[in-house]
Amino acid sequence: MDVVLLDRHNYHLFQPLLYQVATAGLEPEQIAKPLRAILRGQRNVDFRLVDVTGADLAGRRLLTDAGPVPYDFLVLAPGGETNFFGLKSVARHGFGLKDVGDAVAIRNHVLRAFELAMLEPDAERRRALLTLVVVGGGPTGVEMAGALSELIRLVLVKDYPRLNLKDVRILLLEATDRLLGPMPEKLREAAADRLWRKHVEVRFGAAVEEYDGHRVRLKSGEVVPAYTLIWAAGAKATDLGAHAGLRTARQGRIAVEPTLQLPSHPEVYVVGDAAYLEAGGQPLPMMAPAAIQMAETAAANIQHALRGEPLQPFRYRDAGALATIGRNAAVAYIYGIQLTGFVAWVVWLVVHIIQLIGFRNKLFVLLNWMWDYCFYERASRLITKE
Ligand SMILES: Cc1cc2nc3c(=O)[nH]c(=O)nc-3n(C[C@H](O)[C@H](O)[C@H](O)COP(=O)(O)OP(=O)(O)OC[C@H]3O[C@@H](n4cnc5c(N)ncnc54)[C@H](O)[C@@H]3O)c2cc1C
């Protein structure tokens, strides 16, 4: 078999730690690795840096900005993107968090907000500059709000001795009545409690309607003056499925058979965030374990197909979920076991170090975390551009 990997980026990105790049804890290079380095040892794999623009399924060709690529089997894994649910003003003025560019933009913006606040004589405008709104109480929103609080209260407070912490406000807005939706109630409450203790204002039933870069307007009519809005409230599949004329389901994900094949084209498989399949009456989560397991099933099914063997349906093995709220604080629900506090935090650290790709990245991230833990630091506080 000859395998051709196509991607518009030349690196693999470990998205679960993007929020740490956004909050000045890690450098992008520490959570990403060049694809050519990862694939170096595999002789039958070729990588091409291209943008896939569509697919000619009848002609078995993928369309790219560098010309068509023919295939016998196709595995589509284009992933997801931020879903602003049609809120154009939020998409224009707020920040999503999906790739390296988003994370660095947030870091620059937050650090610049503090510099602007130091120059601002008007108390009201200064408070707005120091108000950060995170929208969405899932793992990304919870981790982002906790990390922002620690960046400001443990680190920036030392950089800005004239800063009045009373002017700083971090709000976590959640439209429903709970954080970390699928987790057990005890863990959800523990997460909310920890955030409050870190001075994050957690607001339930708070749905954002509009944002002009200076004021967040909620559906209730309340207006919150804020210079920063980070949107962590939704994900959807990239529009590649729609471009290729494929049938899409919820969140724009491409509907697949249990074997992960397209119903009309058995030589095409879709895996990861872009694939829509239900398990136990629920759509599979847009999470890394589901994506990795689907990739394994699709690869095995291609081998079965080549050997003329029956294909296997995809079975999701759900190991659970984790979220950290900062130093010594996390919630973990693993194989039915509920953990909170320091133990959950250690589990979170170990799981994330193990899953990072490349020994160098594991080592540097671990050293970074140890340094930050001991010295209350965040090293990546450069404003590089905006
Ligand atoms: C901020 C954040 C935090 C997360 N935290 C967690 C977590 O803690 N735990 C967890 O399990 N999951 C987490 N996830 C979700 C997890 O990262 C995804 O479920 C997983 O990456 C999906 O894998 P994938 O291969 O389907 O897509 P991706 O990892 O998104 O990969 C898609 C690839 O396709 C490429 N691509 C897309 N379109 C094109 C095109 N047209 N042409 C060329 N290339 C293209 C992209 O460049 C990308 O490299 C998080 C996601 C985000 C954004």
mmCIF file of N, CA and C and ligand atoms in Angstrom, residues 6-9 11 15-16 18 50-52 77-80 97-98 140 238 240 271-274 286-289 291 352, ligand 1:
data_model
loop_
_atom_site.group_PDB
_atom_site.id
_atom_site.type_symbol
_atom_site.label_atom_id
_atom_site.label_comp_id
_atom_site.label_asym_id
_atom_site.label_seq_id
_atom_site.Cartn_x
_atom_site.Cartn_y
_atom_site.Cartn_z
ATOM 1 N N LEU A 6 -2.383 14.229 3.130
ATOM 2 C CA LEU A 6 -2.521 15.614 2.670
ATOM 3 C C LEU A 6 -2.961 16.486 3.842
ATOM 4 N N ASP A 7 -2.314 17.616 4.028
ATOM 5 C CA ASP A 7 -2.750 18.541 5.076
ATOM 6 C C ASP A 7 -2.313 19.954 4.696
ATOM 7 N N ARG A 8 -3.104 20.926 5.116
ATOM 8 C CA ARG A 8 -2.747 22.318 4.825
ATOM 9 C C ARG A 8 -1.708 22.835 5.811
ATOM 10 N N HIS A 9 -1.493 22.093 6.910
ATOM 11 C CA HIS A 9 -0.420 22.425 7.849
ATOM 12 C C HIS A 9 0.656 21.348 7.774
ATOM 13 N N TYR A 11 2.275 20.259 10.297
ATOM 14 C CA TYR A 11 2.523 19.751 11.647
ATOM 15 C C TYR A 11 1.258 19.105 12.220
ATOM 16 N N GLN A 15 -4.226 19.670 20.236
ATOM 17 C CA GLN A 15 -5.186 20.748 20.533
ATOM 18 C C GLN A 15 -5.563 20.877 22.018
ATOM 19 N N PRO A 16 -5.600 19.786 22.791
ATOM 20 C CA PRO A 16 -5.992 19.950 24.195
ATOM 21 C C PRO A 16 -5.124 20.931 24.991
ATOM 22 N N LEU A 18 -3.854 23.771 23.633
ATOM 23 C CA LEU A 18 -3.845 25.083 22.957
ATOM 24 C C LEU A 18 -4.119 26.215 23.942
ATOM 25 N N VAL A 50 -0.880 20.610 1.049
ATOM 26 C CA VAL A 50 -1.856 21.163 0.094
ATOM 27 C C VAL A 50 -3.157 21.472 0.826
ATOM 28 N N ASP A 51 -3.953 22.305 0.185
ATOM 29 C CA ASP A 51 -5.299 22.580 0.674
ATOM 30 C C ASP A 51 -6.253 21.731 -0.161
ATOM 31 N N VAL A 52 -7.049 20.921 0.504
ATOM 32 C CA VAL A 52 -8.023 20.115 -0.237
ATOM 33 C C VAL A 52 -9.252 20.985 -0.467
ATOM 34 N N ALA A 77 -10.378 13.039 7.008
ATOM 35 C CA ALA A 77 -10.271 13.357 8.446
ATOM 36 C C ALA A 77 -9.971 14.842 8.602
ATOM 37 N N PRO A 78 -10.833 15.714 8.035
ATOM 38 C CA PRO A 78 -10.491 17.148 8.059
ATOM 39 C C PRO A 78 -10.813 17.842 9.377
ATOM 40 N N GLY A 79 -11.393 17.118 10.334
ATOM 41 C CA GLY A 79 -11.577 17.700 11.671
ATOM 42 C C GLY A 79 -12.686 18.729 11.748
ATOM 43 N N GLY A 80 -12.567 19.579 12.755
ATOM 44 C CA GLY A 80 -13.637 20.548 13.007
ATOM 45 C C GLY A 80 -13.119 21.977 13.042
ATOM 46 N N LEU A 97 -10.873 29.221 19.415
ATOM 47 C CA LEU A 97 -9.620 28.562 19.788
ATOM 48 C C LEU A 97 -9.574 27.219 19.088
ATOM 49 N N LYS A 98 -8.937 27.210 17.918
ATOM 50 C CA LYS A 98 -8.893 25.967 17.159
ATOM 51 C C LYS A 98 -7.481 25.648 16.680
ATOM 52 N N THR A 140 -12.995 23.112 27.361
ATOM 53 C CA THR A 140 -12.124 24.183 26.866
ATOM 54 C C THR A 140 -12.401 25.495 27.602
ATOM 55 N N THR A 238 -15.479 20.878 9.562
ATOM 56 C CA THR A 238 -15.080 21.806 8.498
ATOM 57 C C THR A 238 -16.044 21.623 7.319
ATOM 58 N N LEU A 240 -15.553 20.859 4.333
ATOM 59 C CA LEU A 240 -15.076 20.028 3.216
ATOM 60 C C LEU A 240 -16.166 19.073 2.727
ATOM 61 N N VAL A 271 -13.463 9.808 9.199
ATOM 62 C CA VAL A 271 -13.149 9.546 10.610
ATOM 63 C C VAL A 271 -12.958 10.866 11.362
ATOM 64 N N GLY A 272 -13.007 10.771 12.670
ATOM 65 C CA GLY A 272 -12.713 11.928 13.520
ATOM 66 C C GLY A 272 -13.887 12.873 13.654
ATOM 67 N N ASP A 273 -13.565 14.119 13.988
ATOM 68 C CA ASP A 273 -14.596 15.135 14.230
ATOM 69 C C ASP A 273 -15.537 15.300 13.044
ATOM 70 N N ALA A 274 -15.031 15.036 11.839
ATOM 71 C CA ALA A 274 -15.835 15.275 10.626
ATOM 72 C C ALA A 274 -16.893 14.201 10.403
ATOM 73 N N MET A 286 -16.922 14.880 19.671
ATOM 74 C CA MET A 286 -15.826 15.406 18.855
ATOM 75 C C MET A 286 -14.601 15.481 19.756
ATOM 76 N N MET A 287 -14.069 14.309 20.073
ATOM 77 C CA MET A 287 -12.920 14.240 20.978
ATOM 78 C C MET A 287 -11.865 13.300 20.414
ATOM 79 N N ALA A 288 -10.636 13.502 20.921
ATOM 80 C CA ALA A 288 -9.491 12.772 20.370
ATOM 81 C C ALA A 288 -9.627 11.249 20.466
ATOM 82 N N PRO A 289 -10.054 10.672 21.598
ATOM 83 C CA PRO A 289 -10.121 9.206 21.631
ATOM 84 C C PRO A 289 -11.049 8.634 20.552
ATOM 85 N N ALA A 291 -11.707 10.008 17.671
ATOM 86 C CA ALA A 291 -11.036 10.189 16.366
ATOM 87 C C ALA A 291 -9.967 9.117 16.159
ATOM 88 N N HIS A 352 -1.833 13.926 29.834
ATOM 89 C CA HIS A 352 -1.461 14.871 28.776
ATOM 90 C C HIS A 352 -0.002 14.713 28.362
HETATM 91 C C1 LIG B 1 -9.080 23.914 22.069
HETATM 92 C C2 LIG B 1 -9.390 22.452 21.948
HETATM 93 C C3 LIG B 1 -9.255 21.627 23.053
HETATM 94 C C4 LIG B 1 -9.544 20.271 22.964
HETATM 95 N N1 LIG B 1 -9.392 19.501 24.075
HETATM 96 C C5 LIG B 1 -9.631 18.169 23.988
HETATM 97 C C6 LIG B 1 -9.418 17.319 25.112
HETATM 98 O O1 LIG B 1 -9.021 17.783 26.189
HETATM 99 N N2 LIG B 1 -9.653 15.986 24.975
HETATM 100 C C7 LIG B 1 -10.075 15.442 23.790
HETATM 101 O O2 LIG B 1 -10.254 14.236 23.698
HETATM 102 N N3 LIG B 1 -10.295 16.229 22.709
HETATM 103 C C8 LIG B 1 -10.079 17.564 22.778
HETATM 104 N N4 LIG B 1 -10.285 18.365 21.684
HETATM 105 C C9 LIG B 1 -10.833 17.754 20.463
HETATM 106 C C10 LIG B 1 -9.761 17.021 19.675
HETATM 107 O O3 LIG B 1 -8.654 17.880 19.478
HETATM 108 C C11 LIG B 1 -10.369 16.595 18.363
HETATM 109 O O4 LIG B 1 -11.458 15.749 18.637
HETATM 110 C C12 LIG B 1 -9.382 15.856 17.474
HETATM 111 O O5 LIG B 1 -8.259 16.646 17.173
HETATM 112 C C13 LIG B 1 -10.084 15.428 16.191
HETATM 113 O O6 LIG B 1 -9.168 14.834 15.344
HETATM 114 P P1 LIG B 1 -9.372 14.900 13.768
HETATM 115 O O7 LIG B 1 -8.231 14.135 13.189
HETATM 116 O O8 LIG B 1 -10.749 14.532 13.421
HETATM 117 O O9 LIG B 1 -9.224 16.455 13.382
HETATM 118 P P2 LIG B 1 -8.038 17.466 13.632
HETATM 119 O O10 LIG B 1 -7.156 17.039 14.731
HETATM 120 O O11 LIG B 1 -8.669 18.811 13.726
HETATM 121 O O12 LIG B 1 -7.183 17.373 12.290
HETATM 122 C C14 LIG B 1 -7.717 17.795 11.061
HETATM 123 C C15 LIG B 1 -6.558 18.077 10.121
HETATM 124 O O13 LIG B 1 -7.093 18.288 8.830
HETATM 125 C C16 LIG B 1 -6.454 19.396 8.227
HETATM 126 N N5 LIG B 1 -7.402 19.964 7.248
HETATM 127 C C17 LIG B 1 -8.676 20.354 7.460
HETATM 128 N N6 LIG B 1 -9.245 20.776 6.342
HETATM 129 C C18 LIG B 1 -8.310 20.649 5.371
HETATM 130 C C19 LIG B 1 -8.281 20.939 3.983
HETATM 131 N N7 LIG B 1 -9.366 21.414 3.347
HETATM 132 N N8 LIG B 1 -7.145 20.718 3.293
HETATM 133 C C20 LIG B 1 -6.044 20.227 3.933
HETATM 134 N N9 LIG B 1 -6.017 19.918 5.237
HETATM 135 C C21 LIG B 1 -7.132 20.134 5.949
HETATM 136 C C22 LIG B 1 -6.143 20.323 9.372
HETATM 137 O O14 LIG B 1 -5.030 21.168 9.052
HETATM 138 C C23 LIG B 1 -5.792 19.344 10.493
HETATM 139 O O15 LIG B 1 -4.415 19.057 10.535
HETATM 140 C C24 LIG B 1 -9.991 19.721 21.740
HETATM 141 C C25 LIG B 1 -10.127 20.548 20.621
HETATM 142 C C26 LIG B 1 -9.824 21.906 20.720
HETATM 143 C C27 LIG B 1 -9.973 22.789 19.523
#
